Every structure is written in structure tokens, then in C-alpha cells.
GROMACS .gro file of C-alpha atoms in nm:
model
  239
    1MET     CA    1   0.000   0.000   0.000
    2ARG     CA    2   0.142   0.339  -0.103
    3VAL     CA    3   0.118   0.685   0.046
    4ARG     CA    4  -0.076   0.816  -0.256
    5ASP     CA    5  -0.363   0.578  -0.167
    6TRP     CA    6  -0.414   0.744   0.172
    7MET     CA    7  -0.306   1.107   0.139
    8HIS     CA    8  -0.537   1.410   0.155
    9ARG     CA    9  -0.533   1.651  -0.135
   10GLY     CA   10  -0.717   1.953   0.015
   11ALA     CA   11  -0.543   2.285  -0.049
   12SER     CA   12  -0.608   2.412   0.304
   13ALA     CA   13  -0.454   2.101   0.460
   14ILE     CA   14  -0.145   2.137   0.239
   15SER     CA   15  -0.103   2.504   0.328
   16GLU     CA   16  -0.132   2.439   0.701
   17ALA     CA   17   0.107   2.145   0.696
   18GLU     CA   18   0.368   2.337   0.496
   19ALA     CA   19   0.362   2.611   0.756
   20SER     CA   20   0.357   2.394   1.066
   21GLU     CA   21   0.535   2.061   1.036
   22ARG     CA   22   0.884   2.173   0.937
   23GLY     CA   23   0.835   2.055   0.581
   24ILE     CA   24   0.906   1.685   0.635
   25ARG     CA   25   0.818   1.512   0.309
   26VAL     CA   26   0.769   1.169   0.161
   27GLY     CA   27   0.722   1.065  -0.198
   28ALA     CA   28   0.377   0.966  -0.321
   29ASP     CA   29   0.505   0.615  -0.402
   30THR     CA   30   0.662   0.564  -0.060
   31SER     CA   31   0.525   0.259   0.118
   32LEU     CA   32   0.282   0.324   0.401
   33ARG     CA   33   0.511   0.134   0.638
   34GLU     CA   34   0.812   0.352   0.552
   35ALA     CA   35   0.604   0.668   0.595
   36ALA     CA   36   0.488   0.548   0.936
   37GLU     CA   37   0.849   0.495   1.041
   38ARG     CA   38   0.946   0.844   0.928
   39MET     CA   39   0.655   1.001   1.116
   40ARG     CA   40   0.743   0.808   1.431
   41ALA     CA   41   1.115   0.891   1.405
   42LYS     CA   42   1.052   1.262   1.354
   43ARG     CA   43   0.770   1.282   1.609
   44VAL     CA   44   0.534   1.471   1.381
   45SER     CA   45   0.162   1.415   1.326
   46GLU     CA   46   0.154   1.503   0.956
   47LEU     CA   47   0.377   1.454   0.651
   48LEU     CA   48   0.383   1.640   0.323
   49VAL     CA   49   0.343   1.417   0.017
   50ALA     CA   50   0.543   1.535  -0.283
   51ASP     CA   51   0.605   1.428  -0.642
   52GLU     CA   52   0.946   1.372  -0.799
   53THR     CA   53   0.992   1.747  -0.857
   54GLY     CA   54   0.925   1.832  -0.494
   55ALA     CA   55   0.581   1.980  -0.558
   56VAL     CA   56   0.341   1.914  -0.270
   57LEU     CA   57   0.048   1.690  -0.366
   58GLY     CA   58  -0.119   1.645  -0.029
   59THR     CA   59  -0.073   1.543   0.333
   60LEU     CA   60  -0.062   1.219   0.529
   61ARG     CA   61  -0.188   1.229   0.888
   62ALA     CA   62  -0.126   1.018   1.196
   63SER     CA   63  -0.489   0.912   1.204
   64ASP     CA   64  -0.448   0.762   0.855
   65PHE     CA   65  -0.205   0.503   0.993
   66VAL     CA   66  -0.446   0.404   1.266
   67ASP     CA   67  -0.718   0.372   1.003
   68ALA     CA   68  -0.490   0.165   0.778
   69THR     CA   69  -0.406  -0.065   1.068
   70ALA     CA   70  -0.771  -0.114   1.157
   71ARG     CA   71  -0.843  -0.206   0.794
   72GLY     CA   72  -0.554  -0.452   0.780
   73GLU     CA   73  -0.356  -0.246   0.526
   74LEU     CA   74  -0.054  -0.154   0.739
   75VAL     CA   75  -0.043  -0.483   0.930
   76PRO     CA   76  -0.226  -0.787   0.786
   77ALA     CA   77  -0.553  -0.856   0.963
   78ALA     CA   78  -0.452  -1.221   1.016
   79ALA     CA   79  -0.139  -1.109   1.201
   80ILE     CA   80  -0.338  -0.874   1.423
   81GLU     CA   81  -0.567  -1.159   1.520
   82THR     CA   82  -0.273  -1.370   1.635
   83TRP     CA   83  -0.145  -1.081   1.847
   84GLY     CA   84  -0.454  -1.089   2.066
   85LEU     CA   85  -0.571  -0.743   1.967
   86ALA     CA   86  -0.917  -0.807   2.109
   87GLU     CA   87  -0.765  -0.839   2.456
   88VAL     CA   88  -0.555  -0.523   2.452
   89ARG     CA   89  -0.684  -0.248   2.680
   90VAL     CA   90  -0.618   0.124   2.671
   91ALA     CA   91  -0.433   0.090   3.002
   92ASP     CA   92  -0.184  -0.146   2.834
   93LEU     CA   93  -0.074   0.115   2.580
   94MET     CA   94  -0.131   0.456   2.736
   95THR     CA   95   0.136   0.683   2.880
   96PRO     CA   96   0.049   0.702   3.253
   97ASP     CA   97   0.053   1.018   3.464
   98PRO     CA   98   0.081   1.263   3.174
   99ARG     CA   99   0.189   1.624   3.214
  100THR     CA  100  -0.109   1.852   3.252
  101ILE     CA  101  -0.177   2.224   3.262
  102ASP     CA  102  -0.418   2.439   3.462
  103ILE     CA  103  -0.701   2.609   3.276
  104ASP     CA  104  -0.590   2.948   3.411
  105ALA     CA  105  -0.227   2.909   3.301
  106ASP     CA  106  -0.092   3.131   3.023
  107LEU     CA  107   0.036   3.032   2.680
  108GLU     CA  108   0.399   3.087   2.772
  109GLU     CA  109   0.378   2.811   3.032
  110ALA     CA  110   0.209   2.579   2.781
  111VAL     CA  111   0.474   2.639   2.515
  112GLY     CA  112   0.747   2.572   2.770
  113LEU     CA  113   0.590   2.242   2.878
  114LEU     CA  114   0.549   2.115   2.521
  115LEU     CA  115   0.900   2.208   2.415
  116GLU     CA  116   1.057   2.072   2.734
  117GLY     CA  117   0.863   1.746   2.726
  118GLY     CA  118   0.881   1.686   2.351
  119PHE     CA  119   0.511   1.599   2.330
  120ARG     CA  120   0.221   1.755   2.142
  121HIS     CA  121  -0.083   1.743   2.372
  122LEU     CA  122  -0.163   1.864   2.723
  123PRO     CA  123  -0.476   1.766   2.917
  124VAL     CA  124  -0.628   2.077   3.078
  125LEU     CA  125  -0.752   2.051   3.438
  126ASP     CA  126  -0.972   2.278   3.648
  127ALA     CA  127  -0.917   2.380   4.011
  128ASN     CA  128  -1.057   2.042   4.123
  129GLN     CA  129  -0.811   1.853   3.902
  130ARG     CA  130  -1.088   1.741   3.669
  131LEU     CA  131  -1.039   1.717   3.294
  132VAL     CA  132  -1.201   2.012   3.113
  133GLY     CA  133  -1.029   2.003   2.775
  134MET     CA  134  -0.720   1.935   2.567
  135LEU     CA  135  -0.453   2.175   2.442
  136SER     CA  136  -0.249   2.072   2.138
  137GLU     CA  137   0.055   2.215   1.967
  138ARG     CA  138  -0.175   2.291   1.676
  139ASP     CA  139  -0.398   2.502   1.905
  140LEU     CA  140  -0.097   2.701   2.021
  141ARG     CA  141   0.033   2.754   1.669
  142GLY     CA  142  -0.306   2.891   1.572
  143ALA     CA  143  -0.316   3.126   1.871
  144LEU     CA  144   0.041   3.248   1.836
  145GLY     CA  145   0.054   3.250   1.458
  146ALA     CA  146   0.390   3.075   1.441
  147ASN     CA  147   0.573   2.747   1.486
  148LEU     CA  148   0.644   2.692   1.855
  149ARG     CA  149   1.014   2.658   1.785
  150ASP     CA  150   1.011   3.018   1.659
  151TRP     CA  151   0.825   3.149   1.964
  152SER     CA  152   1.112   3.374   2.077
  153SER     CA  153   1.045   3.603   1.781
  154LEU     CA  154   0.685   3.673   1.884
  155GLU     CA  155   0.564   3.975   2.077
  156GLU     CA  156   0.569   3.906   2.450
  157GLU     CA  157   0.209   4.011   2.512
  158ARG     CA  158   0.082   3.730   2.290
  159PHE     CA  159   0.190   3.481   2.556
  160HIS     CA  160  -0.025   3.633   2.828
  161ASP     CA  161  -0.351   3.488   2.696
  162VAL     CA  162  -0.488   3.205   2.911
  163ILE     CA  163  -0.538   2.842   2.819
  164ALA     CA  164  -0.916   2.868   2.856
  165ASN     CA  165  -0.929   3.093   2.548
  166VAL     CA  166  -0.727   2.858   2.327
  167MET     CA  167  -0.796   2.497   2.427
  168VAL     CA  168  -1.057   2.265   2.281
  169PRO     CA  169  -1.319   2.246   2.559
  170GLY     CA  170  -1.499   1.925   2.650
  171ALA     CA  171  -1.237   1.703   2.487
  172LEU     CA  172  -1.315   1.345   2.389
  173PHE     CA  173  -1.176   1.089   2.631
  174VAL     CA  174  -1.155   0.712   2.678
  175ARG     CA  175  -1.153   0.486   2.982
  176ASP     CA  176  -0.846   0.288   3.085
  177SER     CA  177  -1.062  -0.028   3.077
  178HIS     CA  178  -1.174   0.018   2.714
  179ARG     CA  179  -1.049  -0.223   2.448
  180LEU     CA  180  -0.814  -0.074   2.190
  181VAL     CA  181  -1.028  -0.205   1.902
  182ASP     CA  182  -1.329  -0.016   2.036
  183ILE     CA  183  -1.162   0.326   2.045
  184LEU     CA  184  -0.972   0.327   1.714
  185ASP     CA  185  -1.252   0.512   1.538
  186ALA     CA  186  -1.197   0.810   1.770
  187PHE     CA  187  -0.859   0.856   1.600
  188THR     CA  188  -0.973   0.782   1.248
  189ASP     CA  189  -1.312   0.957   1.242
  190GLU     CA  190  -1.226   1.258   1.458
  191ARG     CA  191  -0.869   1.286   1.320
  192ILE     CA  192  -0.707   1.360   1.653
  193GLY     CA  193  -0.359   1.271   1.768
  194ALA     CA  194  -0.416   1.184   2.133
  195LEU     CA  195  -0.692   1.105   2.381
  196PRO     CA  196  -0.694   1.165   2.757
  197VAL     CA  197  -0.764   0.850   2.960
  198LEU     CA  198  -0.989   0.851   3.268
  199ASP     CA  199  -1.054   0.579   3.521
  200GLU     CA  200  -1.397   0.476   3.649
  201ASN     CA  201  -1.392   0.768   3.895
  202ASP     CA  202  -1.331   1.024   3.618
  203VAL     CA  203  -0.973   1.080   3.733
  204LEU     CA  204  -0.713   1.143   3.463
  205VAL     CA  205  -0.473   0.847   3.465
  206GLY     CA  206  -0.304   0.864   3.126
  207ILE     CA  207  -0.296   0.976   2.765
  208LEU     CA  208  -0.310   0.756   2.455
  209SER     CA  209  -0.160   0.880   2.128
  210TYR     CA  210  -0.114   0.743   1.779
  211VAL     CA  211   0.256   0.703   1.869
  212ASP     CA  212   0.162   0.464   2.150
  213ILE     CA  213  -0.043   0.253   1.907
  214LEU     CA  214   0.230   0.245   1.641
  215ARG     CA  215   0.489   0.157   1.906
  216TRP     CA  216   0.273  -0.135   2.023
  217LEU     CA  217   0.236  -0.259   1.666
  218ARG     CA  218   0.612  -0.242   1.615
  219GLU     CA  219   0.682  -0.438   1.934
  220ARG     CA  220   0.422  -0.701   1.854
  221ALA     CA  221   0.568  -0.742   1.506
  222LYS     CA  222   0.913  -0.796   1.656
  223ALA     CA  223   0.778  -1.043   1.910
  224SER     CA  224   0.608  -1.245   1.637
  225GLY     CA  225   0.939  -1.291   1.457
  226LEU     CA  226   0.895  -1.043   1.173
  227GLU     CA  227   1.222  -0.894   1.051
  228LEU     CA  228   1.188  -0.515   1.064
  229GLU     CA  229   1.420  -0.289   0.869
  230ARG     CA  230   1.469   0.064   0.995
  231VAL     CA  231   1.423   0.277   0.684
  232VAL     CA  232   1.482   0.622   0.831
  233GLU     CA  233   1.803   0.715   1.010
  234ALA     CA  234   1.823   1.090   0.951
  235GLU     CA  235   1.617   1.358   0.784
  236ALA     CA  236   1.670   1.340   0.409
  237GLU     CA  237   1.723   1.631   0.176
  238GLY     CA  238   1.407   1.702  -0.019
  239ILE     CA  239   1.186   1.396  -0.048
   0.00000   0.00000   0.00000
């Protein structure tokens, strides 16, 4: 299966990705597996898809890999069955005790947390430590009008806005007891990169991202005896 079979061709998506994801590109005929490895290695949620001249044709998103996996395109469905996918719970894959941010914090604190931690999503908590929303790197880029790695060039007053004015309120969430197979459509249909995880008492206990799912697939593939070849070692010039 090739990248061209899964990419998005919308002009708005291309424009946003070019401006936000540091221009990491793959060729349209790149295999889906190789593209997944590049996305994981570079810790980005979107890739630009380009032709042989370097012209951008579309974008490939993290949620597309989850969708491809669920459809048996990235990993054969028969292999997934032997890995006991039906028994895997969110708690088995999630990152526990994620970093969070208070709803009254300012954007400067949020930018610092994301850059320091190297992640892309922050659950937002109220004064009672209850989940009230999610803040993503994309939200911050939209509010600040720049890539977070260029934040030092922005006017200082732009950082004084509070999280409540920027975050996505009432974020989707999953339970730690949910089966992985039952929550995949939240990634594919809603096209989000991460989900906060609550326990039965509505306490935040983790966060589950597309990276966690891809990492699990990689480890299961290794455990089953598949020979995996690392296809990305460093960022390539151009495509």
C-alpha cells in the first residue's frame, strides 16, 4: 500500500502542513510502512506528500495510519488476530501520569511544557483537578501565529492569553478499561492525535496517542518474529 492511496489533497490542509510541520516530506510512491516509520522517528503528526519534482500533492496524517491498521492495510488482519488485539486495553498502551496544565495558566507556560517534554498534547484541568479540555501544539500555533520553535520572535504580550481561550473544551476521552479495538474510530473519524484517559472515577490516569499505538504494533511485530528494517536514520534532503 502506497502513500498516494491514503493522502489528503485539500489545499487548506497542504497550506497548514507546509507552515507547521517543518516541511518533512515523503514521496507519493513511498510505502505506508516507511512513511509510518518516518513520522514516528521525527515525532510529527503530519507529513507532506510530494512528487518527484518536490511539488506538494497532499498530506498524510497520523490518524491515517491508525485507520490503515484497523483495515488490515498496514499490518495484515490475520497477524493482528494472532497478536490478541481483542484483549488489549487502553491501560496497556497509554502513557500514565501525563503532564497537565491548569485552565488558568498562560500560553507561555504551555509552550514551555510542550518544548521541554517533547510531546504535542496537554490535558487541561480545572481547580478540582478534573479534565475540562485538551490543548495541542496545533492550538498554540493557531493562537500564536507561528511554529512553537520560533516562539522567541513573537511579541511578549501574545503569551499572556490564558489556556481557557485557546484549548478545545470538552475534549473526547476514553476509559483505561476500554479495548483498543473499540476506540480506534476516535482517531480515524475525529482525526485527533491523542486522547486523555480517565478511570472509572473520572480521574485522569493517562494519555493515549497514535505514537503509543504504532509503538505497540512495532513491538508485537518484533515479538512475532517479523524482521523489521529501519528505513529512516536521519532527515533526508528534499523527499
